[in-house]
mmCIF file of C-alpha atoms and ligand atoms in Angstrom:
data_model
loop_
_atom_site.group_PDB
_atom_site.id
_atom_site.type_symbol
_atom_site.label_atom_id
_atom_site.label_comp_id
_atom_site.label_asym_id
_atom_site.label_seq_id
_atom_site.Cartn_x
_atom_site.Cartn_y
_atom_site.Cartn_z
ATOM 1 C CA MET A 1 -29.674 31.114 -37.618
ATOM 2 C CA VAL A 2 -28.997 31.519 -33.930
ATOM 3 C CA GLU A 3 -27.577 34.960 -34.553
ATOM 4 C CA SER A 4 -30.771 36.273 -36.142
ATOM 5 C CA VAL A 5 -32.814 35.160 -33.144
ATOM 6 C CA TYR A 6 -30.660 37.230 -30.804
ATOM 7 C CA MET A 7 -30.183 40.195 -33.119
ATOM 8 C CA ALA A 8 -31.115 43.416 -31.304
ATOM 9 C CA LYS A 9 -34.171 45.218 -32.572
ATOM 10 C CA LYS A 10 -33.605 48.520 -34.311
ATOM 11 C CA ARG A 11 -35.039 51.458 -32.460
ATOM 12 C CA VAL A 12 -37.411 54.028 -33.857
ATOM 13 C CA LEU A 13 -38.299 57.392 -32.347
ATOM 14 C CA SER A 14 -40.797 59.999 -33.385
ATOM 15 C CA GLY A 15 -42.721 62.826 -31.819
ATOM 16 C CA ILE A 16 -45.352 65.459 -32.414
ATOM 17 C CA ARG A 17 -45.534 68.829 -30.690
ATOM 18 C CA ALA A 18 -48.240 69.374 -28.075
ATOM 19 C CA THR A 19 -50.318 71.768 -30.110
ATOM 20 C CA GLY A 20 -53.637 69.936 -29.773
ATOM 21 C CA ARG A 21 -55.527 67.490 -31.946
ATOM 22 C CA LEU A 22 -53.846 65.977 -34.979
ATOM 23 C CA HIS A 23 -54.673 66.818 -38.584
ATOM 24 C CA LEU A 24 -54.376 64.733 -41.715
ATOM 25 C CA GLY A 25 -50.825 65.998 -42.300
ATOM 26 C CA ASN A 26 -49.687 64.679 -38.922
ATOM 27 C CA TYR A 27 -51.580 61.465 -39.527
ATOM 28 C CA LEU A 28 -50.345 60.706 -43.031
ATOM 29 C CA GLY A 29 -46.858 62.178 -42.650
ATOM 30 C CA ALA A 30 -45.997 60.795 -39.223
ATOM 31 C CA VAL A 31 -48.547 58.568 -37.476
ATOM 32 C CA LYS A 32 -49.050 56.181 -40.396
ATOM 33 C CA GLY A 33 -45.304 55.523 -40.521
ATOM 34 C CA MET A 34 -45.269 55.103 -36.753
ATOM 35 C CA LEU A 35 -47.978 52.453 -37.086
ATOM 36 C CA VAL A 36 -46.153 50.520 -39.814
ATOM 37 C CA LEU A 37 -42.963 50.330 -37.738
ATOM 38 C CA GLN A 38 -44.806 49.509 -34.519
ATOM 39 C CA ASP A 39 -46.266 46.454 -36.215
ATOM 40 C CA ASN A 40 -42.915 45.302 -37.601
ATOM 41 C CA PRO A 41 -41.282 42.955 -35.090
ATOM 42 C CA ASP A 42 -37.786 44.030 -36.212
ATOM 43 C CA TYR A 43 -38.280 47.414 -34.555
ATOM 44 C CA GLU A 44 -38.613 48.717 -31.028
ATOM 45 C CA THR A 45 -40.673 51.891 -31.202
ATOM 46 C CA PHE A 46 -40.638 54.997 -28.983
ATOM 47 C CA TYR A 47 -43.288 57.624 -29.628
ATOM 48 C CA MET A 48 -43.549 60.821 -27.649
ATOM 49 C CA VAL A 49 -45.384 64.108 -27.379
ATOM 50 C CA ALA A 50 -42.820 66.893 -27.757
ATOM 51 C CA ASP A 51 -44.214 69.245 -25.098
ATOM 52 C CA LEU A 52 -40.848 70.964 -24.565
ATOM 53 C CA HIS A 53 -40.605 71.867 -28.233
ATOM 54 C CA THR A 54 -44.023 73.516 -27.917
ATOM 55 C CA LEU A 55 -42.575 76.174 -25.601
ATOM 56 C CA THR A 56 -40.442 77.738 -28.346
ATOM 57 C CA THR A 57 -43.382 79.443 -30.088
ATOM 58 C CA PRO A 58 -46.225 81.403 -28.438
ATOM 59 C CA TYR A 59 -48.491 79.012 -26.477
ATOM 60 C CA SER A 60 -50.895 79.043 -23.569
ATOM 61 C CA PRO A 61 -49.505 77.483 -20.345
ATOM 62 C CA ARG A 62 -53.087 76.874 -19.217
ATOM 63 C CA GLU A 63 -53.846 74.816 -22.302
ATOM 64 C CA LEU A 64 -50.570 72.949 -22.657
ATOM 65 C CA LYS A 65 -51.458 69.946 -20.478
ATOM 66 C CA ASN A 66 -54.723 69.455 -22.292
ATOM 67 C CA ASN A 67 -53.056 69.822 -25.693
ATOM 68 C CA THR A 68 -50.469 67.217 -24.717
ATOM 69 C CA ARG A 69 -53.253 64.888 -23.712
ATOM 70 C CA GLU A 70 -55.084 65.473 -26.992
ATOM 71 C CA VAL A 71 -52.041 64.238 -28.907
ATOM 72 C CA VAL A 72 -51.804 61.142 -26.711
ATOM 73 C CA MET A 73 -55.521 60.473 -27.257
ATOM 74 C CA ASP A 74 -55.056 60.786 -31.020
ATOM 75 C CA TYR A 75 -52.014 58.487 -30.891
ATOM 76 C CA LEU A 76 -53.931 55.798 -29.041
ATOM 77 C CA SER A 77 -57.087 56.251 -31.109
ATOM 78 C CA ALA A 78 -55.115 55.972 -34.345
ATOM 79 C CA GLY A 79 -53.757 52.635 -33.179
ATOM 80 C CA LEU A 80 -50.485 53.261 -31.360
ATOM 81 C CA ASP A 81 -50.461 50.421 -28.901
ATOM 82 C CA PRO A 82 -48.696 50.610 -25.526
ATOM 83 C CA GLU A 83 -48.192 46.851 -25.685
ATOM 84 C CA LYS A 84 -46.059 47.356 -28.783
ATOM 85 C CA SER A 85 -44.720 50.916 -28.461
ATOM 86 C CA THR A 86 -43.344 53.010 -25.627
ATOM 87 C CA ILE A 87 -45.625 56.048 -25.557
ATOM 88 C CA PHE A 88 -44.457 58.960 -23.425
ATOM 89 C CA ILE A 89 -44.246 62.687 -22.861
ATOM 90 C CA GLN A 90 -40.910 64.330 -23.614
ATOM 91 C CA SER A 91 -40.698 66.409 -20.412
ATOM 92 C CA TYR A 92 -41.223 63.285 -18.290
ATOM 93 C CA VAL A 93 -37.805 62.123 -19.505
ATOM 94 C CA PRO A 94 -35.475 64.938 -18.410
ATOM 95 C CA GLU A 95 -32.471 63.056 -19.813
ATOM 96 C CA HIS A 96 -33.390 64.507 -23.234
ATOM 97 C CA VAL A 97 -32.685 68.037 -21.995
ATOM 98 C CA GLU A 98 -29.394 67.108 -20.389
ATOM 99 C CA LEU A 99 -28.287 65.349 -23.532
ATOM 100 C CA ALA A 100 -29.356 68.373 -25.625
ATOM 101 C CA TYR A 101 -27.097 70.601 -23.552
ATOM 102 C CA LEU A 102 -24.145 68.285 -24.075
ATOM 103 C CA PHE A 103 -24.854 68.157 -27.819
ATOM 104 C CA SER A 104 -25.144 71.955 -27.999
ATOM 105 C CA THR A 105 -21.409 72.188 -27.346
ATOM 106 C CA ALA A 106 -20.765 70.327 -30.597
ATOM 107 C CA VAL A 107 -22.624 72.654 -33.027
ATOM 108 C CA SER A 108 -21.903 76.191 -34.119
ATOM 109 C CA ILE A 109 -24.409 79.014 -33.664
ATOM 110 C CA ALA A 110 -23.996 79.940 -37.341
ATOM 111 C CA ARG A 111 -25.067 76.457 -38.456
ATOM 112 C CA MET A 112 -28.230 76.673 -36.379
ATOM 113 C CA GLN A 113 -29.051 80.183 -37.635
ATOM 114 C CA HIS A 114 -28.877 79.008 -41.225
ATOM 115 C CA LEU A 115 -31.501 76.298 -40.872
ATOM 116 C CA PRO A 116 -34.541 76.985 -43.065
ATOM 117 C CA THR A 117 -36.902 75.862 -40.285
ATOM 118 C CA TYR A 118 -35.338 78.418 -37.896
ATOM 119 C CA LYS A 119 -35.580 81.185 -40.481
ATOM 120 C CA GLU A 120 -39.239 80.367 -41.065
ATOM 121 C CA LYS A 121 -40.035 80.685 -37.367
ATOM 122 C CA VAL A 122 -38.135 83.980 -37.148
ATOM 123 C CA LYS A 123 -40.287 85.295 -39.977
ATOM 124 C CA GLN A 124 -43.476 83.910 -38.437
ATOM 125 C CA TYR A 125 -42.788 85.218 -34.900
ATOM 126 C CA PRO A 126 -40.423 88.220 -35.186
ATOM 127 C CA GLN A 127 -41.290 89.266 -31.615
ATOM 128 C CA ASN A 128 -40.312 85.891 -30.185
ATOM 129 C CA VAL A 129 -36.907 84.895 -31.503
ATOM 130 C CA ASN A 130 -35.773 83.022 -28.405
ATOM 131 C CA VAL A 131 -32.758 80.797 -27.752
ATOM 132 C CA GLY A 132 -35.068 77.793 -27.404
ATOM 133 C CA LEU A 133 -35.912 78.218 -31.068
ATOM 134 C CA LEU A 134 -32.259 78.076 -32.016
ATOM 135 C CA ASN A 135 -31.800 74.994 -29.822
ATOM 136 C CA TYR A 136 -34.918 73.303 -31.198
ATOM 137 C CA PRO A 137 -33.099 70.924 -33.567
ATOM 138 C CA ILE A 138 -30.508 70.069 -30.906
ATOM 139 C CA LEU A 139 -33.250 68.947 -28.545
ATOM 140 C CA MET A 140 -34.738 66.967 -31.403
ATOM 141 C CA ALA A 141 -31.368 65.313 -32.005
ATOM 142 C CA ALA A 142 -31.280 64.442 -28.304
ATOM 143 C CA ASP A 143 -34.807 62.955 -28.547
ATOM 144 C CA ILE A 144 -33.667 60.665 -31.330
ATOM 145 C CA LEU A 145 -30.133 59.832 -30.235
ATOM 146 C CA ALA A 146 -31.144 59.138 -26.615
ATOM 147 C CA TYR A 147 -32.580 55.942 -28.120
ATOM 148 C CA LYS A 148 -29.866 55.575 -30.775
ATOM 149 C CA ALA A 149 -32.728 55.351 -33.259
ATOM 150 C CA PRO A 150 -31.621 54.954 -36.889
ATOM 151 C CA LEU A 151 -35.143 55.483 -38.213
ATOM 152 C CA VAL A 152 -37.537 58.409 -37.685
ATOM 153 C CA PRO A 153 -41.053 58.457 -39.177
ATOM 154 C CA THR A 154 -41.861 62.110 -39.966
ATOM 155 C CA GLY A 155 -43.069 64.312 -42.780
ATOM 156 C CA ILE A 156 -40.663 65.883 -45.256
ATOM 157 C CA ASP A 157 -40.627 69.212 -43.368
ATOM 158 C CA GLN A 158 -38.477 67.613 -40.643
ATOM 159 C CA GLU A 159 -35.643 66.707 -43.035
ATOM 160 C CA PRO A 160 -33.428 69.715 -42.084
ATOM 161 C CA HIS A 161 -33.700 68.631 -38.439
ATOM 162 C CA LEU A 162 -32.631 65.117 -39.330
ATOM 163 C CA GLU A 163 -29.678 66.518 -41.223
ATOM 164 C CA ILE A 164 -28.574 68.319 -38.037
ATOM 165 C CA THR A 165 -29.147 65.131 -36.048
ATOM 166 C CA ARG A 166 -26.805 63.257 -38.390
ATOM 167 C CA GLU A 167 -24.201 65.995 -38.088
ATOM 168 C CA ILE A 168 -24.382 65.897 -34.303
ATOM 169 C CA ALA A 169 -24.130 62.094 -34.308
ATOM 170 C CA ARG A 170 -21.025 62.278 -36.525
ATOM 171 C CA LYS A 171 -19.415 65.003 -34.411
ATOM 172 C CA MET A 172 -20.052 63.177 -31.143
ATOM 173 C CA ASN A 173 -18.726 59.941 -32.617
ATOM 174 C CA GLU A 174 -15.573 61.596 -33.946
ATOM 175 C CA LYS A 175 -14.853 63.739 -30.907
ATOM 176 C CA TYR A 176 -15.737 61.353 -28.139
ATOM 177 C CA GLY A 177 -15.516 57.893 -29.667
ATOM 178 C CA LEU A 178 -19.250 57.255 -29.391
ATOM 179 C CA SER A 179 -21.256 55.101 -31.780
ATOM 180 C CA PHE A 180 -24.450 56.966 -32.572
ATOM 181 C CA PRO A 181 -26.268 55.946 -35.764
ATOM 182 C CA GLU A 182 -26.945 58.578 -38.431
ATOM 183 C CA PRO A 183 -30.758 58.566 -38.458
ATOM 184 C CA THR A 184 -32.815 58.707 -41.626
ATOM 185 C CA ARG A 185 -36.457 59.523 -42.212
ATOM 186 C CA PHE A 186 -38.975 56.731 -42.649
ATOM 187 C CA VAL A 187 -40.937 58.040 -45.598
ATOM 188 C CA THR A 188 -44.702 57.645 -45.995
ATOM 189 C CA GLU A 189 -46.879 58.283 -49.020
ATOM 190 C CA GLY A 190 -48.287 61.402 -47.345
ATOM 191 C CA GLU A 191 -44.931 62.981 -46.491
ATOM 192 C CA TYR A 192 -46.272 66.355 -47.638
ATOM 193 C CA VAL A 193 -49.998 66.976 -47.248
ATOM 194 C CA PRO A 194 -50.970 70.305 -48.798
ATOM 195 C CA SER A 195 -53.205 72.892 -47.169
ATOM 196 C CA LEU A 196 -56.930 73.093 -47.965
ATOM 197 C CA THR A 197 -56.367 76.768 -48.692
ATOM 198 C CA GLY A 198 -54.229 75.750 -51.657
ATOM 199 C CA GLU A 199 -51.128 77.474 -50.288
ATOM 200 C CA GLY A 200 -48.334 75.636 -48.517
ATOM 201 C CA LYS A 201 -48.700 72.584 -46.302
ATOM 202 C CA MET A 202 -51.530 71.612 -44.022
ATOM 203 C CA ALA A 203 -50.677 73.311 -40.703
ATOM 204 C CA LYS A 204 -52.440 74.015 -37.431
ATOM 205 C CA THR A 205 -51.336 77.645 -37.421
ATOM 206 C CA VAL A 206 -53.092 78.462 -40.696
ATOM 207 C CA GLU A 207 -56.837 79.090 -40.439
ATOM 208 C CA GLY A 208 -58.923 76.819 -42.685
ATOM 209 C CA SER A 209 -55.901 74.735 -43.653
ATOM 210 C CA SER A 210 -56.566 71.456 -41.865
ATOM 211 C CA ILE A 211 -58.936 68.540 -41.483
ATOM 212 C CA TYR A 212 -58.626 67.023 -37.995
ATOM 213 C CA LEU A 213 -58.898 63.354 -37.095
ATOM 214 C CA THR A 214 -61.853 64.307 -34.897
ATOM 215 C CA ASP A 215 -63.808 66.175 -37.609
ATOM 216 C CA SER A 216 -67.325 64.983 -38.442
ATOM 217 C CA LEU A 217 -68.361 64.177 -42.002
ATOM 218 C CA GLU A 218 -70.301 67.448 -42.060
ATOM 219 C CA ALA A 219 -67.254 69.422 -40.917
ATOM 220 C CA ILE A 220 -65.097 67.781 -43.583
ATOM 221 C CA LYS A 221 -67.651 68.648 -46.275
ATOM 222 C CA GLU A 222 -67.818 72.244 -45.103
ATOM 223 C CA LYS A 223 -64.052 72.567 -45.124
ATOM 224 C CA LEU A 224 -63.634 71.021 -48.563
ATOM 225 C CA ALA A 225 -66.393 73.284 -49.869
ATOM 226 C CA LYS A 226 -64.120 76.254 -49.101
ATOM 227 C CA THR A 227 -61.114 74.897 -51.007
ATOM 228 C CA PRO A 228 -60.722 77.212 -54.016
ATOM 229 C CA THR A 229 -61.234 75.651 -57.451
ATOM 230 C CA ASP A 230 -61.474 76.763 -61.067
ATOM 231 C CA SER A 231 -63.768 76.090 -64.012
ATOM 232 C CA GLY A 232 -62.859 72.387 -63.855
ATOM 233 C CA ARG A 233 -61.120 72.111 -67.177
ATOM 234 C CA GLY A 234 -58.077 73.359 -68.977
ATOM 235 C CA GLU A 235 -55.014 72.462 -71.005
ATOM 236 C CA LYS A 236 -52.795 71.608 -68.085
ATOM 237 C CA VAL A 237 -53.659 70.030 -64.757
ATOM 238 C CA PRO A 238 -52.760 72.564 -62.016
ATOM 239 C CA GLU A 239 -49.694 71.710 -59.973
ATOM 240 C CA LYS A 240 -50.369 74.350 -57.347
ATOM 241 C CA GLY A 241 -53.380 75.816 -55.555
ATOM 242 C CA GLY A 242 -56.679 74.375 -54.395
ATOM 243 C CA VAL A 243 -57.194 72.013 -57.327
ATOM 244 C CA ALA A 244 -53.739 70.479 -56.816
ATOM 245 C CA THR A 245 -54.574 69.999 -53.107
ATOM 246 C CA LEU A 246 -57.829 68.243 -53.966
ATOM 247 C CA LEU A 247 -56.110 65.922 -56.451
ATOM 248 C CA GLU A 248 -53.397 65.098 -53.925
ATOM 249 C CA LEU A 249 -56.025 64.252 -51.303
ATOM 250 C CA VAL A 250 -57.889 62.133 -53.862
ATOM 251 C CA GLU A 251 -54.703 60.169 -54.484
ATOM 252 C CA LEU A 252 -54.018 59.717 -50.768
ATOM 253 C CA PHE A 253 -57.533 58.651 -49.825
ATOM 254 C CA GLU A 254 -59.007 57.146 -53.021
ATOM 255 C CA GLY A 255 -55.883 55.977 -54.847
ATOM 256 C CA GLY A 256 -53.782 56.907 -57.862
ATOM 257 C CA ALA A 257 -56.263 55.542 -60.418
ATOM 258 C CA GLU A 258 -58.978 57.885 -59.160
ATOM 259 C CA ARG A 259 -56.601 60.840 -59.425
ATOM 260 C CA GLU A 260 -55.759 59.882 -63.000
ATOM 261 C CA LYS A 261 -59.438 59.687 -63.818
ATOM 262 C CA TYR A 262 -59.949 63.253 -62.604
ATOM 263 C CA GLU A 263 -56.838 64.453 -64.435
ATOM 264 C CA LYS A 264 -58.242 63.060 -67.690
ATOM 265 C CA MET A 265 -61.554 64.744 -66.970
ATOM 266 C CA TYR A 266 -59.747 68.046 -66.399
ATOM 267 C CA LEU A 267 -58.167 67.820 -69.828
ATOM 268 C CA GLY A 268 -61.421 66.641 -71.406
ATOM 269 C CA GLU A 269 -65.052 67.066 -70.419
ATOM 270 C CA GLY A 270 -64.222 68.835 -67.114
ATOM 271 C CA ILE A 271 -64.398 68.012 -63.395
ATOM 272 C CA ARG A 272 -67.521 68.687 -61.363
ATOM 273 C CA TYR A 273 -65.955 69.729 -58.099
ATOM 274 C CA SER A 274 -69.108 69.288 -56.050
ATOM 275 C CA GLU A 275 -69.036 65.585 -56.916
ATOM 276 C CA LEU A 276 -65.287 65.253 -56.384
ATOM 277 C CA LYS A 277 -65.557 66.946 -52.992
ATOM 278 C CA GLU A 278 -68.495 64.809 -51.900
ATOM 279 C CA LYS A 279 -66.685 61.564 -52.748
ATOM 280 C CA LEU A 280 -63.455 62.781 -51.198
ATOM 281 C CA ALA A 281 -65.201 63.792 -47.967
ATOM 282 C CA GLN A 282 -66.731 60.298 -47.744
ATOM 283 C CA ALA A 283 -63.358 58.639 -48.357
ATOM 284 C CA ILE A 284 -61.591 60.737 -45.718
ATOM 285 C CA TYR A 285 -64.341 60.126 -43.202
ATOM 286 C CA LYS A 286 -64.281 56.391 -43.875
ATOM 287 C CA GLU A 287 -60.606 56.331 -42.887
ATOM 288 C CA ILE A 288 -60.967 58.402 -39.727
ATOM 289 C CA GLU A 289 -64.315 57.120 -38.441
ATOM 290 C CA PRO A 290 -62.772 54.050 -36.714
ATOM 291 C CA ILE A 291 -60.239 56.377 -35.056
ATOM 292 C CA GLN A 292 -63.097 58.478 -33.692
ATOM 293 C CA LYS A 293 -64.869 55.386 -32.400
ATOM 294 C CA ARG A 294 -61.752 54.277 -30.506
ATOM 295 C CA ARG A 295 -61.367 57.778 -29.086
ATOM 296 C CA ALA A 296 -64.911 57.695 -27.715
ATOM 297 C CA VAL A 297 -64.079 54.456 -25.858
ATOM 298 C CA LEU A 298 -60.767 55.807 -24.534
ATOM 299 C CA GLU A 299 -62.394 58.987 -23.281
ATOM 300 C CA LYS A 300 -64.436 56.907 -20.838
ATOM 301 C CA ASP A 301 -61.302 55.786 -18.969
ATOM 302 C CA PRO A 302 -58.892 58.685 -18.286
ATOM 303 C CA SER A 303 -56.898 56.600 -15.784
ATOM 304 C CA TYR A 304 -55.887 54.250 -18.608
ATOM 305 C CA VAL A 305 -54.086 57.082 -20.392
ATOM 306 C CA GLU A 306 -52.332 58.052 -17.146
ATOM 307 C CA ARG A 307 -51.104 54.492 -16.700
ATOM 308 C CA VAL A 308 -49.841 54.334 -20.287
ATOM 309 C CA LEU A 309 -47.852 57.538 -19.810
ATOM 310 C CA GLU A 310 -46.383 56.547 -16.459
ATOM 311 C CA ASP A 311 -45.271 53.212 -17.777
ATOM 312 C CA GLY A 312 -43.987 54.811 -21.007
ATOM 313 C CA ALA A 313 -41.869 57.347 -19.103
ATOM 314 C CA LYS A 314 -40.314 54.578 -17.015
ATOM 315 C CA ARG A 315 -39.412 52.516 -20.053
ATOM 316 C CA ALA A 316 -38.094 55.509 -21.994
ATOM 317 C CA ARG A 317 -36.047 56.793 -19.050
ATOM 318 C CA ALA A 318 -34.317 53.464 -18.604
ATOM 319 C CA VAL A 319 -32.963 53.679 -22.162
ATOM 320 C CA ALA A 320 -32.248 57.430 -22.191
ATOM 321 C CA ARG A 321 -30.413 57.211 -18.844
ATOM 322 C CA GLY A 322 -28.056 54.579 -20.274
ATOM 323 C CA THR A 323 -27.198 56.749 -23.290
ATOM 324 C CA LEU A 324 -26.734 59.857 -21.158
ATOM 325 C CA ASP A 325 -24.327 58.053 -18.806
ATOM 326 C CA GLU A 326 -22.353 56.799 -21.762
ATOM 327 C CA VAL A 327 -22.088 60.303 -23.245
ATOM 328 C CA LYS A 328 -21.140 61.863 -19.903
ATOM 329 C CA LYS A 329 -18.424 59.291 -19.405
ATOM 330 C CA SER A 330 -17.015 59.821 -22.875
ATOM 331 C CA MET A 331 -17.004 63.591 -22.338
ATOM 332 C CA GLY A 332 -15.083 63.251 -19.093
ATOM 333 C CA LEU A 333 -17.920 64.194 -16.758
ATOM 334 C CA ILE A 334 -18.182 60.924 -14.865
HETATM 335 P P1 LIG B 1 -44.807 68.840 -35.734
HETATM 336 O O1 LIG B 1 -45.531 68.865 -34.451
HETATM 337 O O2 LIG B 1 -44.676 70.100 -36.499
HETATM 338 O O3 LIG B 1 -45.422 67.795 -36.725
HETATM 339 C C1 LIG B 1 -45.589 66.477 -36.322
HETATM 340 C C2 LIG B 1 -45.387 65.526 -37.461
HETATM 341 O O4 LIG B 1 -46.349 65.719 -38.488
HETATM 342 C C3 LIG B 1 -45.689 65.921 -39.720
HETATM 343 N N1 LIG B 1 -46.458 66.883 -40.505
HETATM 344 C C4 LIG B 1 -46.793 66.716 -41.784
HETATM 345 N N2 LIG B 1 -46.548 65.700 -42.641
HETATM 346 C C5 LIG B 1 -47.040 65.813 -43.895
HETATM 347 N N3 LIG B 1 -47.761 66.892 -44.313
HETATM 348 C C6 LIG B 1 -48.022 67.920 -43.485
HETATM 349 N N4 LIG B 1 -48.749 68.953 -43.896
HETATM 350 C C7 LIG B 1 -47.523 67.866 -42.147
HETATM 351 N N5 LIG B 1 -47.604 68.694 -41.083
HETATM 352 C C8 LIG B 1 -46.944 68.082 -40.083
HETATM 353 C C9 LIG B 1 -44.320 66.451 -39.360
HETATM 354 O O5 LIG B 1 -43.401 66.206 -40.414
HETATM 355 C C10 LIG B 1 -44.016 65.666 -38.123
HETATM 356 O O6 LIG B 1 -43.553 64.373 -38.455
HETATM 357 N N6 LIG B 1 -40.022 68.775 -34.624
HETATM 358 C C11 LIG B 1 -41.162 67.907 -34.710
HETATM 359 C C12 LIG B 1 -41.501 67.208 -33.418
HETATM 360 C C13 LIG B 1 -40.371 66.419 -32.841
HETATM 361 C C14 LIG B 1 -39.815 65.235 -33.377
HETATM 362 C C15 LIG B 1 -38.774 64.856 -32.479
HETATM 363 C C16 LIG B 1 -40.087 64.463 -34.510
HETATM 364 C C17 LIG B 1 -39.691 66.716 -31.697
HETATM 365 N N7 LIG B 1 -38.737 65.775 -31.484
HETATM 366 C C18 LIG B 1 -37.994 63.722 -32.727
HETATM 367 C C19 LIG B 1 -39.311 63.329 -34.737
HETATM 368 C C20 LIG B 1 -38.277 62.981 -33.851
HETATM 369 C C21 LIG B 1 -42.339 68.769 -35.135
HETATM 370 O O7 LIG B 1 -42.318 69.947 -35.035
HETATM 371 O O8 LIG B 1 -43.379 68.136 -35.532
#
């Protein structure tokens, strides 16, 4: 009895790069999980904007601060609550970078070069294959392990990075007698939100791929109108392409029963996509409208956001500093 009262809370860490406003993929894959854990009293939650990770791919220095702020605004509007979660900006907690350097001595270059996420970026930006890109997952491991967080709410695309984080935790534990947890992903229903284009996942870098949390009902309708479809009927429900995307979004926003209904229609009398898209647009908007209303209120008080971030950095640094000191001691530095 007494023991459970004093049991330490488990820590959670997650982050999103500072690439501007959030889309439904970020929301369903990451933020929804962040919200669930924030509201569970067994967890102590740390949520950051990964501005340092943003520097590894082409970006505009002039826009970075504003893009960081946009993510914070979306966090707060979606319901992340500074009373319950520590909300901060990665670069305000320099301990992450120091820890990343120390961790980098425990992984081989070959291992990092073989990561699918690294290879993707090399393909996407052949002119910009920088060392930061190779170090990306090591910094992410530092983000997570600075808080010794066993649980990380993210989409499925981050799994290779979590695998590296577990490897680093194991190596550091074995080599230096530390006791890092081996973090796992906190999985949400929307762990993979497909692109509106019908190809790949919803991503900011792909034109016409995303619906943003700040989109109006009209904008959502216009975007859905462009999602490619077919005649509406056939012998097999498509598992890829625009129709598959629409059905996935129906399931996520209107429920599994509604998806099944459409699947039956596809195999029978046929789907009328104009009706499906209209209903889907309404359902998506219904979910994000309250977020937009909260954003409008928050936008009236910029100093509130500043206070949240200052306080968040202080709280995060206190924890990260402790871990860093422990690691430095175990490695013989202090
Ligand atoms: P980023 O900025 O690419 O994406 C942020 C979060 O959104 C999720 N996500 C998706 N989920 C489902 N469907 C999609 N289409 C989709 N697109 C994006 C991502 O899985 C992610 O959870 N490396 C991270 C940022 C990061 C981080 C961390 C995350 C830095 N340090 C520590 C967790 C812990 C990233 O690039 O996320």
